[in-house]
Tab-separated table of C-alpha atoms in Angstrom:
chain	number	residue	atom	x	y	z
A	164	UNK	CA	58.011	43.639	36.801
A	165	UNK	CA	55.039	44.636	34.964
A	166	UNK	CA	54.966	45.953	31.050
A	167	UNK	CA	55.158	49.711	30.688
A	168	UNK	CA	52.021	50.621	29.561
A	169	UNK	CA	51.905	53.983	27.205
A	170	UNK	CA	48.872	56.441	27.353
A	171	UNK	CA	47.558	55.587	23.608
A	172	UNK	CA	44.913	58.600	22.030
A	173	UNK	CA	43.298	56.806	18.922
A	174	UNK	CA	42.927	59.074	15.959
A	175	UNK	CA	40.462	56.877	14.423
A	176	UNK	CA	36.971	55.418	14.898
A	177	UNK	CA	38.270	51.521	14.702
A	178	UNK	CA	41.273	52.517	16.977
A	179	UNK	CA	38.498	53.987	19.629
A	180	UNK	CA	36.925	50.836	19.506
A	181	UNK	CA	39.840	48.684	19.547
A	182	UNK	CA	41.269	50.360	22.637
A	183	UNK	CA	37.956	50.294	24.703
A	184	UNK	CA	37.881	46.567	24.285
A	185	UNK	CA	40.629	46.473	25.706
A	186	UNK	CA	39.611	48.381	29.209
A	187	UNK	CA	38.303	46.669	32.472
A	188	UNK	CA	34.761	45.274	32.239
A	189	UNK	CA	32.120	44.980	34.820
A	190	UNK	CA	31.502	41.112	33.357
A	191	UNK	CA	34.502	39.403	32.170
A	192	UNK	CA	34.127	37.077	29.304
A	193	UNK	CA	35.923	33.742	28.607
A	194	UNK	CA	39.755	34.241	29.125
A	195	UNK	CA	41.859	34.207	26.846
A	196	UNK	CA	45.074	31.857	26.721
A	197	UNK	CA	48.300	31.450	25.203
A	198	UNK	CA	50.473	28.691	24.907
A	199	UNK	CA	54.370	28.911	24.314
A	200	UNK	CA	56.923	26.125	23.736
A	201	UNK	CA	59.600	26.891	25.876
A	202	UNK	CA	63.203	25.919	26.605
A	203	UNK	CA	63.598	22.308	24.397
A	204	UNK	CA	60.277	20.576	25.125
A	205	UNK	CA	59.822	16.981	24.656
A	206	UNK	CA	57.328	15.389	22.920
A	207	UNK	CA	55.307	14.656	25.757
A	208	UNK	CA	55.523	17.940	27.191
A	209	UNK	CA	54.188	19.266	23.770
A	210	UNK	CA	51.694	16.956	23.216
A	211	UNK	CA	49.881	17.857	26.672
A	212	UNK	CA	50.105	21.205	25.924
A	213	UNK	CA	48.528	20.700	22.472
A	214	UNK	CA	45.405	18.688	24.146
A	215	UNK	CA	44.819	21.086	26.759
A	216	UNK	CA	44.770	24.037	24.210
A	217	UNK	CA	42.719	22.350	22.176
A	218	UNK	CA	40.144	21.503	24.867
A	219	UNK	CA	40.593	25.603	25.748
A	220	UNK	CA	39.546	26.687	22.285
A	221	UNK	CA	38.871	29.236	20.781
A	222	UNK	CA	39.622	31.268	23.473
A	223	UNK	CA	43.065	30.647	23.317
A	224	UNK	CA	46.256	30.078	20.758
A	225	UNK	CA	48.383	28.401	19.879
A	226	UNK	CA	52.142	29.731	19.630
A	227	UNK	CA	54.612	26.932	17.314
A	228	UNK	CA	58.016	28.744	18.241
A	229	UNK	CA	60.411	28.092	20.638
A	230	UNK	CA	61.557	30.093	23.190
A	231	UNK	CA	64.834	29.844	25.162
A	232	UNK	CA	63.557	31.216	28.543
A	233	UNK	CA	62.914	30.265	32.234
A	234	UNK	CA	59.803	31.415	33.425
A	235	UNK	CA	60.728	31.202	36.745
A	236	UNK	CA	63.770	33.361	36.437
A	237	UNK	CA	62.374	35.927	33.989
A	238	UNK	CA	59.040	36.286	32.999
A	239	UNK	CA	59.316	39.371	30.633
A	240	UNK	CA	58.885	37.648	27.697
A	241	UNK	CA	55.049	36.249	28.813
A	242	UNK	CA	53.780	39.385	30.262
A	243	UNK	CA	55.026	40.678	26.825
A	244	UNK	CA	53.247	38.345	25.012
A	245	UNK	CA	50.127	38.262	27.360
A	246	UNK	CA	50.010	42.118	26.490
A	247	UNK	CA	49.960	41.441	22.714
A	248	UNK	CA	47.519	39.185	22.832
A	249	UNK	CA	45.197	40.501	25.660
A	250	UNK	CA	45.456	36.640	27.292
A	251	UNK	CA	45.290	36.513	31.314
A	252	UNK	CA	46.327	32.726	31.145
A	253	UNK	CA	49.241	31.485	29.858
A	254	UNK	CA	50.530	27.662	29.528
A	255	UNK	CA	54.470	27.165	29.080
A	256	UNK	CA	56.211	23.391	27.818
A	257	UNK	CA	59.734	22.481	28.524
A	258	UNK	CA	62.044	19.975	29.610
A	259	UNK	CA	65.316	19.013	30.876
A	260	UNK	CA	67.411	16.507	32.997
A	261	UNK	CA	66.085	18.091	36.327
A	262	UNK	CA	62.406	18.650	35.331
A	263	UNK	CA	61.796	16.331	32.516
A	264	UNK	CA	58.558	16.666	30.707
A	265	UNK	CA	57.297	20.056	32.578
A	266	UNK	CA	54.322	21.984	32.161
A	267	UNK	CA	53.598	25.386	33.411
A	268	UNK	CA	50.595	27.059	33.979
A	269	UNK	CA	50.081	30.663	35.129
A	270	UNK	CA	47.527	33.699	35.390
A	271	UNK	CA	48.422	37.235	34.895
A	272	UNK	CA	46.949	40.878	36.537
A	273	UNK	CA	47.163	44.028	34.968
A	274	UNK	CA	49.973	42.643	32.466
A	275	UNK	CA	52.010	41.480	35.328
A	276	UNK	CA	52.586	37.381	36.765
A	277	UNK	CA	50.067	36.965	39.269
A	278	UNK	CA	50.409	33.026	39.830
A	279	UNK	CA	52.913	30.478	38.510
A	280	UNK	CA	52.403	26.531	38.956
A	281	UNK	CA	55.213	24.043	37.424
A	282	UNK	CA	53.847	20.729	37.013
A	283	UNK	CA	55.506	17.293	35.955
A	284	UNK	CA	53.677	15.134	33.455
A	285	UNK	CA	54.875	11.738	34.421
A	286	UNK	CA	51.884	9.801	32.756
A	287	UNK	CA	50.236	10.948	29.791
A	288	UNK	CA	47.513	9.062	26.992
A	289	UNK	CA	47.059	11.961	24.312
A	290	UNK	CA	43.131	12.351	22.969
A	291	UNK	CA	44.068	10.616	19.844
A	292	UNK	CA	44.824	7.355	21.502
A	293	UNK	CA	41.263	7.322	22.264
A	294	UNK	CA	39.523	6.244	19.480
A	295	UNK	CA	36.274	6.731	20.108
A	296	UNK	CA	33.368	10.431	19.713
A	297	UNK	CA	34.968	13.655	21.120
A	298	UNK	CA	32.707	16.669	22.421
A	299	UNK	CA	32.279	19.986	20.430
A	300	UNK	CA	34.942	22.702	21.307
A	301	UNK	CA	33.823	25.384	23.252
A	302	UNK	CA	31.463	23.720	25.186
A	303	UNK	CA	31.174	24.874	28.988
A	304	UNK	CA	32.670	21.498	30.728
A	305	UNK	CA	31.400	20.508	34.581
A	306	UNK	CA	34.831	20.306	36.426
A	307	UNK	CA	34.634	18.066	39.335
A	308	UNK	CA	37.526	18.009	42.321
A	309	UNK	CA	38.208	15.126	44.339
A	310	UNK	CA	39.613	14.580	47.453
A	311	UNK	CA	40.003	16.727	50.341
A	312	UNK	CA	43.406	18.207	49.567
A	313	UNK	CA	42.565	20.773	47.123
A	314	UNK	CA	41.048	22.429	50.812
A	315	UNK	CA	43.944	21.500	53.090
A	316	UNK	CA	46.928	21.654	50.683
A	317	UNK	CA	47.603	25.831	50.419
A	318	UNK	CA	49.283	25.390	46.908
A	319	UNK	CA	46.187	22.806	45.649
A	320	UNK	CA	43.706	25.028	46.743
A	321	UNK	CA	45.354	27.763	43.951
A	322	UNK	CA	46.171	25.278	41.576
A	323	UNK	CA	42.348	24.294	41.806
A	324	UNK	CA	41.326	28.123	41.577
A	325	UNK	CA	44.008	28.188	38.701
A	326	UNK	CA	41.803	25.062	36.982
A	327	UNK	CA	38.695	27.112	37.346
A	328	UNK	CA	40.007	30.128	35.026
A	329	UNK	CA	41.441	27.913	32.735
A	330	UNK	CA	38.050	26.080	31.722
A	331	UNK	CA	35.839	28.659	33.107
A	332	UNK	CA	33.213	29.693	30.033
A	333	UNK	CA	30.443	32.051	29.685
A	334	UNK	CA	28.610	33.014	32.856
A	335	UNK	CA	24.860	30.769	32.610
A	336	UNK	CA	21.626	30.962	34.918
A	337	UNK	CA	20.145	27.510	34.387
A	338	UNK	CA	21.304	24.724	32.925
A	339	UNK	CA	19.960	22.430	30.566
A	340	UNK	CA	20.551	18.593	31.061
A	341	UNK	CA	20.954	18.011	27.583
A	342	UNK	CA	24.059	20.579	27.476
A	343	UNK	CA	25.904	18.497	29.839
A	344	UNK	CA	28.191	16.710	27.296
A	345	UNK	CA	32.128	17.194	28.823
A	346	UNK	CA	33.109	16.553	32.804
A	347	UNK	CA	36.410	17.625	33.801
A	348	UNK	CA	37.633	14.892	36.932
A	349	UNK	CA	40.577	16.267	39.000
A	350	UNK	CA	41.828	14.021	41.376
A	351	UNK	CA	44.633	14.985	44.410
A	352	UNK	CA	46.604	12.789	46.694
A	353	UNK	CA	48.333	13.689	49.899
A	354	UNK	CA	51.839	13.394	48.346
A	355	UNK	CA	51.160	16.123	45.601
A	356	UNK	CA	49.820	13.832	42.307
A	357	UNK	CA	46.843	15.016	40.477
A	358	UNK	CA	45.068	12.595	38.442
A	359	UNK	CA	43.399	14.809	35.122
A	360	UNK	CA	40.962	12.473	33.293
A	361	UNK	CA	37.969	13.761	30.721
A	362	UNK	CA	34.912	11.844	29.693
A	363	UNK	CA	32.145	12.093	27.872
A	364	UNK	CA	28.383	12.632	29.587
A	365	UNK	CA	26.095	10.034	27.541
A	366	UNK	CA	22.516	9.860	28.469
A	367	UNK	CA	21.308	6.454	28.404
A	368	UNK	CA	17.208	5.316	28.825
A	369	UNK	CA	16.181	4.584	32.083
A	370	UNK	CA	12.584	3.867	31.914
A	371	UNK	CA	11.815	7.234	33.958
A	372	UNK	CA	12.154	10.681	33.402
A	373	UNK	CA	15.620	10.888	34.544
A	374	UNK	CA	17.761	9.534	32.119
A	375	UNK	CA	20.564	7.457	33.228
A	376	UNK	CA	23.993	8.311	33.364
A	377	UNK	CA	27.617	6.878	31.516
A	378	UNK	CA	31.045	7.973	31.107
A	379	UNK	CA	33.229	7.488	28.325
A	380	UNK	CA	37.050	8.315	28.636
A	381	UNK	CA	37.922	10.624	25.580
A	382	UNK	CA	41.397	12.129	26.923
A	383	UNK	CA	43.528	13.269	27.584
A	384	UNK	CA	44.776	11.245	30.359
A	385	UNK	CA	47.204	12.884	32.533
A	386	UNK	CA	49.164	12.224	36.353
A	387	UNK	CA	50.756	15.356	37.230
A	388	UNK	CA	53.392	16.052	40.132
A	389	UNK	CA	53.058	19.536	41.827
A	390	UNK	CA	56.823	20.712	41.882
A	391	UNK	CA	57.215	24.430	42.056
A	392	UNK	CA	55.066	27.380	42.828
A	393	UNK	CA	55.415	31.031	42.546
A	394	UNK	CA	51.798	32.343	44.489
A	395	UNK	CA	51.012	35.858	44.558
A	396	UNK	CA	50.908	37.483	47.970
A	397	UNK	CA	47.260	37.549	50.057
A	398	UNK	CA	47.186	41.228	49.365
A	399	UNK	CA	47.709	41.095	45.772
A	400	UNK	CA	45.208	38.285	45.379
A	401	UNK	CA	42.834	40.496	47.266
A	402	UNK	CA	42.953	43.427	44.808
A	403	UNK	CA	42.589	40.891	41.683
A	404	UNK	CA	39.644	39.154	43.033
A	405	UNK	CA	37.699	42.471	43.939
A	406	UNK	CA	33.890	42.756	43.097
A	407	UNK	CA	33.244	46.176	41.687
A	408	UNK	CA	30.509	47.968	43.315
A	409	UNK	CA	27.828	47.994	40.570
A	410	UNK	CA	28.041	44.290	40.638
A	411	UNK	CA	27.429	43.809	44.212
A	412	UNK	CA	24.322	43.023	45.150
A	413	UNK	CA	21.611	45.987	47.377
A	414	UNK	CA	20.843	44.671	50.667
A	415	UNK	CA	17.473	45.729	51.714
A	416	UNK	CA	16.640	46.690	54.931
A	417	UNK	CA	14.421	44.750	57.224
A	418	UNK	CA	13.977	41.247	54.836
A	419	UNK	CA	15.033	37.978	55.465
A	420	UNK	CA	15.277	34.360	54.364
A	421	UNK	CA	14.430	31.285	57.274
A	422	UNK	CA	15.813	28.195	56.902
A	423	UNK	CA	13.332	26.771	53.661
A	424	UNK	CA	14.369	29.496	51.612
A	425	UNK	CA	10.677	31.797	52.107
A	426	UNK	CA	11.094	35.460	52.207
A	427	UNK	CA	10.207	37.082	55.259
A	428	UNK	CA	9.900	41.018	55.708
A	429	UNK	CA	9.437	43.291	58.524
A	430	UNK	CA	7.296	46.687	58.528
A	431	UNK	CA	6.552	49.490	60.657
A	432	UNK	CA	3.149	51.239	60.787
A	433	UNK	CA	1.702	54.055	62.978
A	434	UNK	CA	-1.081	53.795	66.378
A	435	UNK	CA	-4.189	51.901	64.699
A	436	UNK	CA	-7.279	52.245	65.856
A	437	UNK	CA	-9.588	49.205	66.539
A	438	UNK	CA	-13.073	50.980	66.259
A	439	UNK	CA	-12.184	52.300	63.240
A	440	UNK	CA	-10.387	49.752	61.174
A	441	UNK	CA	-12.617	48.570	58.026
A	442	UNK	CA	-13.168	44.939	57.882
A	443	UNK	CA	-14.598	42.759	55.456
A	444	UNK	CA	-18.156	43.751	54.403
A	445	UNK	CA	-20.722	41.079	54.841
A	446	UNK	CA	-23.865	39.813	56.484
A	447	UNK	CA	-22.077	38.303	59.722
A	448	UNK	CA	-20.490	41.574	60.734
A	449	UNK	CA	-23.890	44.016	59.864
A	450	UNK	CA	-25.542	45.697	63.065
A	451	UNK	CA	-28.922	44.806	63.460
A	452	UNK	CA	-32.101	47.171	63.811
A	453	UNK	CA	-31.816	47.005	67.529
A	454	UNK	CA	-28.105	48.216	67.603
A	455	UNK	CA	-28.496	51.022	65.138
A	456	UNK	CA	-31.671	52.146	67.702
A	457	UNK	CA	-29.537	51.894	70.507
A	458	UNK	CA	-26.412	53.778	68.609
A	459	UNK	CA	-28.821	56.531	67.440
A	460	UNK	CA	-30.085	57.286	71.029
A	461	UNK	CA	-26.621	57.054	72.438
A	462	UNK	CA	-25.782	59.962	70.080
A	463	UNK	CA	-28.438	61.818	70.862
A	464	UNK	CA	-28.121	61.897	74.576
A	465	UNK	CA	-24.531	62.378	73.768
A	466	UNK	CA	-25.911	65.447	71.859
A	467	UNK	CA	-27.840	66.736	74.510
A	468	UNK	CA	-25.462	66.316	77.349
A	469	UNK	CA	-23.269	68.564	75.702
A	470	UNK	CA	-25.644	71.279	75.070
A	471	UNK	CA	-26.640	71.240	78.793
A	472	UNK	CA	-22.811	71.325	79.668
A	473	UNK	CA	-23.042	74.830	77.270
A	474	UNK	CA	-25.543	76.623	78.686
């Protein structure tokens, strides 16, 4: 069940402004995120949490107290706080005898749970047991997905979409090599365990323009187990993921692409006429003194056939 939402008239400038940030946008920026302890988490539980929303900021925070809630049985209390803070993400810690060490991470539309995902955290190695350089925050990451389940498994192929909006940054045209600093690895098995590592992009001399390559591990270092899922339906998944129409792109008529990428187009013009159609001016083309003779007496008897024809 979704928030009640109030029809709001500011009465001042900064409340104007304050409410129209809050309305839909053609181009989303970053989302935001919130993180909530829930029902006793363990320290495991909390510490994953705490890397992953420190690898999210600042577009996300950070919320100390603890909650006594199931977000599976009742999720008022996050689309409450996802409406205070204007966050469409949400990550939630917990853990008990059944689900030790559990970690869940969700997406919200239009204040209401769109998609749930409860995962286990049965191996963890927390940033700070790395002791090595970590990477800026709020650098845009490269996020790389291996294996072929997150295409075959339905509930991987959300939880990768669900990975997407959770490191998804700033919308970029190019990309500059030296930029690449953080890559994301997700890695899924058959049986449901996804391997989370995160290393470091070092560019190393080569000898050639392309520079060569390393990784180093910086953490965290996490093996998940999928356990439960609460998906949206196709329909409402639809209506969140639809393009407005000012962003789609004009198709014009009558252009195409072939198969190396060149542009091809097609046009239509009227009945041409041959004798009349002005070439290129130069000495090959020019009649010569005998044509012009010829063309001037073929006008005149031309001229005088038609007079005769009169009379």
């Amino acid at each position: 069940m979704g928030v009640m939402q109030r029809i709001k008239k500011p009465t001042t400038r900064r409340g104007k402004k304050v409410l129209l940030s809050k309305e839909p946008k053609f181009i989303e920026g970053p989302k935001q995120c919130i993180f909530i302890q829930g029902r006793k988490p363990s320290e495991r539980a909390r510490k994953v949490l705490k890397d992953i929303y420190d690898l999210k900021k600042p577009d996300a925070a950070y919320l100390n107290r603890k909650n006594d809630f199931v977000p599976f049985e009742d999720a008022t209390l996050i689309e409450k706080l996802c409406y205070k803070k204007e966050a469409a993400l949400f990550g939630v810690s917990s853990h008990s005898k059944k689900r030790p060490h559990n970690i869940i991470l969700g997406r919200t539309f239009n204040y209401g749970i769109l998609d749930m995902i409860e995962l286990g955290a049965d191996n963890f190695k927390s940033m700070s047991e790395f002791h090595n350089m970590k990477v800026l925050s709020g650098l845009k990451p490269c996020l790389l997905f291996n294996g072929p389940s997150w295409e075959l498994n339905h509930d991987l192929k959300r939880l990768k979409s669900l990975f997407i909006d959770f490191f998804h940054r700033e919308k970029v045209e190019t990309i500059r090599l030296q930029g690449l600093e953080h890559a994301f690895s997700f890695t899924a098995t058959e049986d449901g365990n996804i391997y989370v590592r995160s290393y470091r992009i070092l560019l190393k001399k080569s000898g050639q323009r392309t520079p060569r390559i390393e990784l180093e591990e910086i953490g965290p270092s996490i093996d998940f187990k999928l356990r439960r899922t609460r998906l949206a339906s196709d329909d409402l998944l639809k209506e969140a993921c639809r393009v407005p129409r000012e962003l789609k792109p004009i198709t014009k008529k009558n252009i195409s692409r072939d198969a190396f990428g060149s542009k091809m187009g097609r046009i239509h013009m009227g009945k041409q006429d041959i004798q009349r159609l002005q070439t290129r001016k130069m000495k090959g083309l020019k009649r010569t003194a005998e044509e012009k003779k010829e063309m001037l007496l073929k006008k005149k008897k031309a001229k005088k056939e038609a007079k005769a024809q009169a009379q």
